[in-house]
Coordinates of C-alpha atoms and ligand atoms in Angstrom, one line a residue:
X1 CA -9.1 -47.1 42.9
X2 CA -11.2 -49.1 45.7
X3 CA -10.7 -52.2 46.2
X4 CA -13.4 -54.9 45.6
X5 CA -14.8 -55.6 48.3
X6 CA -15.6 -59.3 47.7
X7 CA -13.2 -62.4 48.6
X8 CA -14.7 -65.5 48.8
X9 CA -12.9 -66.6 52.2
X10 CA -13.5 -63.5 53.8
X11 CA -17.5 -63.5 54.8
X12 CA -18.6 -66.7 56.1
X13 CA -16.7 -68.6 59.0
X14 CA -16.6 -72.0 59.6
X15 CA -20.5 -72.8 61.3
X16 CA -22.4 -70.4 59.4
X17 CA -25.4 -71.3 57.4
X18 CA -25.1 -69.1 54.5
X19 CA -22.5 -67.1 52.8
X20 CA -22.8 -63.5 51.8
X21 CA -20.7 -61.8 49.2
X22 CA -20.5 -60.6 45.4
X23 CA -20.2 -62.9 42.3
X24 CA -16.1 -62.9 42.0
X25 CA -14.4 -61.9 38.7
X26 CA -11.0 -62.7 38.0
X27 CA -9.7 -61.5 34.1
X28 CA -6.8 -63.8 32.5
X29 CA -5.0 -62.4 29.5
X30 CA -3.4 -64.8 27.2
X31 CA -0.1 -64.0 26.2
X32 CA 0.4 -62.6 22.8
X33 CA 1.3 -64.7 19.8
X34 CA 4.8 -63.3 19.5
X35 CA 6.0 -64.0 22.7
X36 CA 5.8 -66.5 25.7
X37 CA 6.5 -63.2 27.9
X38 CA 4.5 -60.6 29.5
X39 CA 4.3 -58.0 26.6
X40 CA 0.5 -56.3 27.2
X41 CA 0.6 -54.2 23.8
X42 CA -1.7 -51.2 24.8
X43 CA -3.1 -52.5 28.0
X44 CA -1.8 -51.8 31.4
X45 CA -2.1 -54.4 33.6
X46 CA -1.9 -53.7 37.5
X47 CA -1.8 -57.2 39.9
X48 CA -1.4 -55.2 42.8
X49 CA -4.6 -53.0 42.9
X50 CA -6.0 -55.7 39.5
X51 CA -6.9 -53.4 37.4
X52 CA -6.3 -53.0 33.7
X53 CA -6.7 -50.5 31.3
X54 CA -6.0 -48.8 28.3
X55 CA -5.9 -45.1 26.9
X56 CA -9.7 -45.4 25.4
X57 CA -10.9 -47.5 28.4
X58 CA -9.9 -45.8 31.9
X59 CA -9.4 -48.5 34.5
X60 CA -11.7 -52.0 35.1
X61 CA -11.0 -53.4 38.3
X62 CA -11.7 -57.0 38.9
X63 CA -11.1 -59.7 41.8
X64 CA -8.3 -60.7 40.4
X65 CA -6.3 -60.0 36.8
X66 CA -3.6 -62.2 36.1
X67 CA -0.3 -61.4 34.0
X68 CA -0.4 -62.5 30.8
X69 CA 2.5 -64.8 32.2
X70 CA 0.8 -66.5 34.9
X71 CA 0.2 -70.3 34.8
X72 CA -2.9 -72.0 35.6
X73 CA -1.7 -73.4 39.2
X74 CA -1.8 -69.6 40.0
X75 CA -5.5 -68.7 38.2
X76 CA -6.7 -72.0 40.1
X77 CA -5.5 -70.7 43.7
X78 CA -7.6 -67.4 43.2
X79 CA -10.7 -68.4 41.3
X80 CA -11.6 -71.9 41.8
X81 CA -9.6 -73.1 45.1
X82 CA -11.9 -70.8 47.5
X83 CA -14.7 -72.4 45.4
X84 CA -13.6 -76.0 46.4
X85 CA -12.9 -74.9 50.0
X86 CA -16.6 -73.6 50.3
X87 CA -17.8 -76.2 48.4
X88 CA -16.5 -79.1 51.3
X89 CA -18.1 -76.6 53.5
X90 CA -21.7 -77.7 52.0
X91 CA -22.1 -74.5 49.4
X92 CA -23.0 -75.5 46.0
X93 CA -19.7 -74.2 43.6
X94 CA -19.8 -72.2 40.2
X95 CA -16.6 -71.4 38.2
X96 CA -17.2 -70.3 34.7
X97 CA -14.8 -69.6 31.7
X98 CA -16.3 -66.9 29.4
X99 CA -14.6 -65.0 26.4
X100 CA -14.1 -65.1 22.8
X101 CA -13.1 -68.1 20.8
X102 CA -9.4 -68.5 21.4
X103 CA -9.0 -66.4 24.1
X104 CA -8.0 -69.2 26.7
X105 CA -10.7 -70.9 28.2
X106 CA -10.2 -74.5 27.2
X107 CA -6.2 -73.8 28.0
X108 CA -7.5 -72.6 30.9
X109 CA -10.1 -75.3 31.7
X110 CA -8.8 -78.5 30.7
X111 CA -4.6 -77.7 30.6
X112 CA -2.2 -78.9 28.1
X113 CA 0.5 -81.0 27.7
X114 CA 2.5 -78.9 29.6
X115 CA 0.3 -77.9 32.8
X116 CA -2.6 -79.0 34.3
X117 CA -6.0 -77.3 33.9
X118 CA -8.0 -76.3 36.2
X119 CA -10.3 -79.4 36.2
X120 CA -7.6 -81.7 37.2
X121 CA -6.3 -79.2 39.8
X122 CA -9.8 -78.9 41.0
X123 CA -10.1 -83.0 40.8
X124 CA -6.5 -83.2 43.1
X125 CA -7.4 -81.2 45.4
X126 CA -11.1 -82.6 46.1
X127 CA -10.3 -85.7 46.6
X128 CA -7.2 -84.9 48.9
X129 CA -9.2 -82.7 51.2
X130 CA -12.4 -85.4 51.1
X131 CA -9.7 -88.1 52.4
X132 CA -8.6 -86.3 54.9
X133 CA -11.2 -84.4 56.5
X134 CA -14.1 -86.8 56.0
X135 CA -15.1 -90.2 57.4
X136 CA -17.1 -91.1 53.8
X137 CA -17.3 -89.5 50.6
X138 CA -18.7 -90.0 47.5
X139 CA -18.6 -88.2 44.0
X140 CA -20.9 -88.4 41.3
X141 CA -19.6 -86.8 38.2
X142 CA -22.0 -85.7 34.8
X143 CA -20.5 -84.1 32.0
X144 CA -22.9 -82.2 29.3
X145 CA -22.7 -79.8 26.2
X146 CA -25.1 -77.4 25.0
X147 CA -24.9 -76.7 21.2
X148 CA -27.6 -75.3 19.3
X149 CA -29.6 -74.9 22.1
X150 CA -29.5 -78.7 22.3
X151 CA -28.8 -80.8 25.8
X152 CA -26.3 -83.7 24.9
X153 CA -24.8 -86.1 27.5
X154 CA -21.1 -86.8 27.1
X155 CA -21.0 -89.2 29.4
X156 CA -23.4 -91.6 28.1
X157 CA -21.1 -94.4 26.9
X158 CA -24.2 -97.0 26.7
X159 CA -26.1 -95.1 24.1
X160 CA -25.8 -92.9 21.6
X161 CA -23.6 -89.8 22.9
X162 CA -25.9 -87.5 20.7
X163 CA -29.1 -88.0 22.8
X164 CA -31.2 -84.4 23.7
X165 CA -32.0 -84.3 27.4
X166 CA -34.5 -82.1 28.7
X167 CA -34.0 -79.6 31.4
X168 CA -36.9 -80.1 33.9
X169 CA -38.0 -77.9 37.2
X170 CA -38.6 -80.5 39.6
X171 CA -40.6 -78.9 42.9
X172 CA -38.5 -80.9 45.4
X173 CA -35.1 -81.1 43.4
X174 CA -35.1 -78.0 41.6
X175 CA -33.4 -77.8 37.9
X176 CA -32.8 -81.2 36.7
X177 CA -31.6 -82.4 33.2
X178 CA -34.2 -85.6 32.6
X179 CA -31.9 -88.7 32.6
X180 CA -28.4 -87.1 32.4
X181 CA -25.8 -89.8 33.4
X182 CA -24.2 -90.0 36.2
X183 CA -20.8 -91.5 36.9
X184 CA -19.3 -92.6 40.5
X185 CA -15.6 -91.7 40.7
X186 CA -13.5 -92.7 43.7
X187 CA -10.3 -90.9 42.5
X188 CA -8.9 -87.7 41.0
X189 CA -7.6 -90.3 38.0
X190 CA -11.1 -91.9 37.6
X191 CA -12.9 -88.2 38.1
X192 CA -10.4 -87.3 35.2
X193 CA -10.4 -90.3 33.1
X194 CA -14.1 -89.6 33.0
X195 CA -14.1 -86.1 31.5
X196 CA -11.0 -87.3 29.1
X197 CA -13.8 -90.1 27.5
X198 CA -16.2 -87.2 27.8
X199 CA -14.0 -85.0 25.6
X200 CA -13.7 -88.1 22.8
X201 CA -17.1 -88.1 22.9
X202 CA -17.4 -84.6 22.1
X203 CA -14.8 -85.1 19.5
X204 CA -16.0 -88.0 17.7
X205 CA -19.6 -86.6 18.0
X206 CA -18.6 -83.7 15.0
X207 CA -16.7 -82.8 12.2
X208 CA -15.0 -79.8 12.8
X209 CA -14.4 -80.1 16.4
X210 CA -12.5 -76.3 16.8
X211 CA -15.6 -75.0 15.4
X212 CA -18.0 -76.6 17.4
X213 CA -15.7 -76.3 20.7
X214 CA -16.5 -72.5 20.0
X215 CA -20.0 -72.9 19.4
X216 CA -20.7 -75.0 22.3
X217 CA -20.6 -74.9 26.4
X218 CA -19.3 -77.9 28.3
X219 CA -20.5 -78.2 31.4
X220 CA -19.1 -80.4 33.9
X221 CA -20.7 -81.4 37.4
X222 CA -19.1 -83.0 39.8
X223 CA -22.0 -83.8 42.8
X224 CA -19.8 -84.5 46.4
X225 CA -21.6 -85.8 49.5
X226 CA -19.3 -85.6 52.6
X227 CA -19.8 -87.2 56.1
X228 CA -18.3 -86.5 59.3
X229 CA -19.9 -87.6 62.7
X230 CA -23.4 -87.2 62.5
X231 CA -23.4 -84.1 59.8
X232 CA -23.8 -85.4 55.7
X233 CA -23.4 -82.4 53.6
X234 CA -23.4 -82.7 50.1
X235 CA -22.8 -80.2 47.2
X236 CA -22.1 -79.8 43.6
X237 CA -19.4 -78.2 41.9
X238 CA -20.0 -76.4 38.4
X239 CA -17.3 -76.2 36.0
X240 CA -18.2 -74.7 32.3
X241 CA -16.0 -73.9 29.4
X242 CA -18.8 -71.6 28.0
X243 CA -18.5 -70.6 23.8
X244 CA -16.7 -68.2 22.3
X245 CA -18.4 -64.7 23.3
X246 CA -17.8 -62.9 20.0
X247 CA -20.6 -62.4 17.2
X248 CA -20.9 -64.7 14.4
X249 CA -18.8 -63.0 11.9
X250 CA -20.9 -64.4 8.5
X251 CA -24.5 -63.8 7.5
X252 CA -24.6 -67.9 7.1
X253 CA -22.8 -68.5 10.8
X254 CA -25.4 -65.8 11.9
X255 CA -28.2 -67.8 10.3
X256 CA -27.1 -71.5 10.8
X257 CA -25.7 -71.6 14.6
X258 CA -24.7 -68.5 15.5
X259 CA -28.3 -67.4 16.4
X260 CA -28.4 -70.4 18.8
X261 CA -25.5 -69.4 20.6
X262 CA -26.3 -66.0 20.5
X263 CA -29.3 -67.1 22.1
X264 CA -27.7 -68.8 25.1
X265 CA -25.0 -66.0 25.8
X266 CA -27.4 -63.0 24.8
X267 CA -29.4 -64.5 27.5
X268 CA -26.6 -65.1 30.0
X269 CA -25.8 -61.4 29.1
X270 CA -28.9 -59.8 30.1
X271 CA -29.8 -62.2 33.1
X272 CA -25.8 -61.2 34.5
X273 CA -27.2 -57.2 33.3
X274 CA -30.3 -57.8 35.5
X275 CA -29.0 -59.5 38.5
X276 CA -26.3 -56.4 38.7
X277 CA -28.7 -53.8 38.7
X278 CA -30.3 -55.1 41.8
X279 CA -33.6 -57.1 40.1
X280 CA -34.7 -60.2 40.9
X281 CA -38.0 -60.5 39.4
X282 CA -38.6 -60.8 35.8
X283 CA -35.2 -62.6 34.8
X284 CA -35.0 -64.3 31.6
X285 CA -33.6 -67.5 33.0
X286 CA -36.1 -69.1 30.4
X287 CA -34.7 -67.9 27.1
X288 CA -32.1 -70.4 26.7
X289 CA -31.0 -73.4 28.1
X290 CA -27.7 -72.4 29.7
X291 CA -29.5 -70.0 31.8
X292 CA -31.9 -72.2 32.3
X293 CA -29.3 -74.7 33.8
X294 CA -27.2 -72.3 35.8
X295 CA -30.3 -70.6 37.0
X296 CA -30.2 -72.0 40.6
X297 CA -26.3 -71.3 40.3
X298 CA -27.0 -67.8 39.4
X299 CA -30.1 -67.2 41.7
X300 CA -28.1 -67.5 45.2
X301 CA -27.8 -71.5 45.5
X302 CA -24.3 -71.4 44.4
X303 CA -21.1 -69.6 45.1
X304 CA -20.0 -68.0 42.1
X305 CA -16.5 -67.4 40.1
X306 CA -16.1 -66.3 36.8
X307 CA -13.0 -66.4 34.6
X308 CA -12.8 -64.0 31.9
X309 CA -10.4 -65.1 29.3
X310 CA -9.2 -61.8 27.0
X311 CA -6.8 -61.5 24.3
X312 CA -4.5 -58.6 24.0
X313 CA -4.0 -57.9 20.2
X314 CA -5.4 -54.9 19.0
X315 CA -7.3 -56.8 16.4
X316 CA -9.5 -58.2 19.6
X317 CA -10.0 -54.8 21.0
X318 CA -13.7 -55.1 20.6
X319 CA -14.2 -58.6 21.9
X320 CA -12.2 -57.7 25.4
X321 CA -14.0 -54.9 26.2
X322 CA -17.0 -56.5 25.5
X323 CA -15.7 -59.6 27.8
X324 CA -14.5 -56.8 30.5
X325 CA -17.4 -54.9 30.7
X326 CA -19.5 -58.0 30.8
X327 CA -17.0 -58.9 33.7
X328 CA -17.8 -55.6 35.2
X329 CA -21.6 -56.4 35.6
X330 CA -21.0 -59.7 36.8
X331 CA -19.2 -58.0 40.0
X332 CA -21.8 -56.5 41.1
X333 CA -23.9 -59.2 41.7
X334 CA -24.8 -60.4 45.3
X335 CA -24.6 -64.1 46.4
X336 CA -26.7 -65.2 49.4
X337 CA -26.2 -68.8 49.6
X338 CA -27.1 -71.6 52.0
X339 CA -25.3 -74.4 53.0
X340 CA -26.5 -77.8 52.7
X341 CA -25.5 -79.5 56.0
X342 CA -28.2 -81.9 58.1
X343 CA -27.7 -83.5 61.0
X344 CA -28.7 -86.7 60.2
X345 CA -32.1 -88.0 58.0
X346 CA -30.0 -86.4 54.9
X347 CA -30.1 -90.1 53.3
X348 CA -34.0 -90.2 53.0
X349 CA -33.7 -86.8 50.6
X350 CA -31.1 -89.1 48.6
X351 CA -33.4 -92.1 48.8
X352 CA -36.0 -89.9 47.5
X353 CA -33.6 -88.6 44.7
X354 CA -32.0 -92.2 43.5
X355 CA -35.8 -93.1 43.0
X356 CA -36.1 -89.9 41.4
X357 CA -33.5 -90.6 39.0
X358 CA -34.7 -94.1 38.3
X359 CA -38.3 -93.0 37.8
X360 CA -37.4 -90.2 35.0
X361 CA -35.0 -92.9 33.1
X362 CA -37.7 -95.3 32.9
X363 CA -39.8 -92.6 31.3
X364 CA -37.6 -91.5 28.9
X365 CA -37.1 -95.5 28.0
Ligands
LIG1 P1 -10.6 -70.9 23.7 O1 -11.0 -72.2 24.4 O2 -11.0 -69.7 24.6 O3 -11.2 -70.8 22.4 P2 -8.0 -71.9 23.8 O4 -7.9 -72.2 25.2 O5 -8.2 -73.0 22.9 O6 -9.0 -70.8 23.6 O7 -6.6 -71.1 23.4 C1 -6.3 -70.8 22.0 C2 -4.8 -71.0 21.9 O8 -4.0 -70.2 22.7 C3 -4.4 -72.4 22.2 O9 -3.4 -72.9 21.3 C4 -3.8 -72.3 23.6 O10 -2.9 -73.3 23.8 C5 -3.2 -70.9 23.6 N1 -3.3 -70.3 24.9 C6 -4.4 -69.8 25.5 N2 -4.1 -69.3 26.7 C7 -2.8 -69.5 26.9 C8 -1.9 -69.2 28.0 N3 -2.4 -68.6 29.1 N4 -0.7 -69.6 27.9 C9 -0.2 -70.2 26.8 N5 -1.0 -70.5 25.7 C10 -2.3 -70.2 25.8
LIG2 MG1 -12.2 -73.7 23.7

């Protein structure tokens, strides 16, 4: 089989304005129940050429497909560490965990007790790299969920965490969620500390937290500015643990939530099915609110990377070809994005934004 022919690294060099290349799709099997091993039941999985397959399938060939064996300090070195790289660049950075409910994402995401998630391996490595190659830093960090097709900020520790934001299309900033809070961290332990009280929030906020972890995308932004001499760049960094891509399996789910998060993966669906065939006009970005958010991310301001999460049972089988298909599409997609770098009046755009900011929470107050 061909190789893909997109790598993050490969297309840009250091001094370019933009960066050319295909969204990147990496697949991550979880290992089966009965085993902490590398058993695949039916599937085939290749790392070499990353391909996997099955009798009924034929082969999908991805970025990257991990053994079901592989830990998360190797799934963060191929899909989000090019990410981060590009990101201290000036790109804007999208990684995004999609699959069905128990398929890996939030082991994937956020770690266990055992290993660090990608978050904090994304957190250590920022802030090590902004040390050393920068004269000032700083990072603003905003942590949201989307459930029911409603905005809530996790992060607001003030008020109540189960406020609804509004996503609004600001002419000079672009996509905006109205008032979302936004928290200064000066470490990989504060940048973490801050999701951790995030996560309680999103705890504390429900009942039945495994159902609504499954119903609901977390969406974490971390927004870096970096100067060096006379160049400020700045950029943010998209991390989402997105909900569980299978169908509502009850008539009641279907009718209660289910048709909400239908509605915000249905849409990411068809706007990833659009953007692969080659169309830019006429995407549905509007018909729901996690499109709406990663609109810019998915409309060329932001380098992608998406981590399908599968699980190999044959119970699942549906569900990961669903997921790998919908990986398939997503490769095809082509990223032009531009670098934000100036040379020096950067601040006045910040100026203008911090009075932004300031002007929108006094209208929601
Ligand atoms: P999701 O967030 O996709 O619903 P989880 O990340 O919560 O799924 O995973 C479901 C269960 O499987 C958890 O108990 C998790 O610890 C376990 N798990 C998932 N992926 C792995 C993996 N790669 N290695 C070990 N355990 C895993
Ligand atoms: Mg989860």
């Amino acid at each position: 089989p061909m190789r893909p022919s997109s790598s993050l690294s490969s297309h840009s060099s250091y001094g370019a304005q933009s960066y050319q290349g295909t969204i990147k799709v990496s697949v991550r099997p979880r290992p089966l129940q009965t085993t902490a091993g590398n058993l695949t039941g039916n599937w085939n999985i290749d790392r070499v050429d990353n391909t996997i397959s099955n009798h009924e399938t034929g082969d999908f060939q991805y970025d990257n497909v991990f053994e079901p064996s592989a830990n998360n300090s190797e799934v963060y070195a191929d899909v989000v560490q090019p990410v981060v790289t590009k990101c201290l660049e000036g790109y804007n950075g999208t990684v995004f965990a999609y699959g069905m409910t128990g398929s890996g994402k939030t082991h994937s995401m956020q770690g266990s007790v055992d290993e660090n998630g990608l978050i904090q391996l994304c957190a250590a490595e920022l802030f090590r790299k902004l040390k050393s190659d920068f004269d000032a830093y700083k990072v603003g960090c905003s942590y949201l969920e989307i459930y029911n097709e409603k905005l809530i900020d996790l992060l607001n520790f003030d008020g109540s965490p189960v406020d609804e934001l509004r996503i609004r299309d600001d002419p000079t900033f672009g996509v905006r969620v109205v008032g979302l809070s936004e928290h200064w961290v000066a470490s990989e332990h504060e940048l973490v500390e801050v999701v951790q009280k995030g996560d309680s929030a999103r705890k504390t906020s429900c009942t039945d937290f495994n159902d609504r972890s499954s119903r609901s995308h977390a969406v974490l932004l971390m927004r870096v500015e970096m100067k060096q001499d006379s160049s400020t760049r700045h950029s943010t960094l998209c991390l989402c643990d997105l909900a569980g891509s299978e169908k509502a399996s009850s008539q009641t789910e279907r009718r209660k939530e289910g048709a909400y998060i239908n509605k915000s993966l249905l849409a990411l669906s068809t706007v990833i099915q659009k953007l692969s065939q080659g169309s830019f006009n006429h995407i549905p970005y509007r018909d729901s609110k996690l499109t709406r958010l990663l609109q810019p991310s998915l409309s060329g301001e932001s380098i992608v990377s998406i981590l399908c999460t599968i699980h190999l049972s044959s119970s699942t089988i549906t569900e990961t070809i669903n997921t790998l298909r919908f990986a398939a599409r997503a490769k095809n997609i082509l990223m032009n994005v531009r670098r934000n770098e100036q040379q020096e009046p950067e601040k006045e755009r910040y100026e203008l934004l911090l009075k932004e900011n300031q002007r929108q929470k006094q209208e929601i107050e």
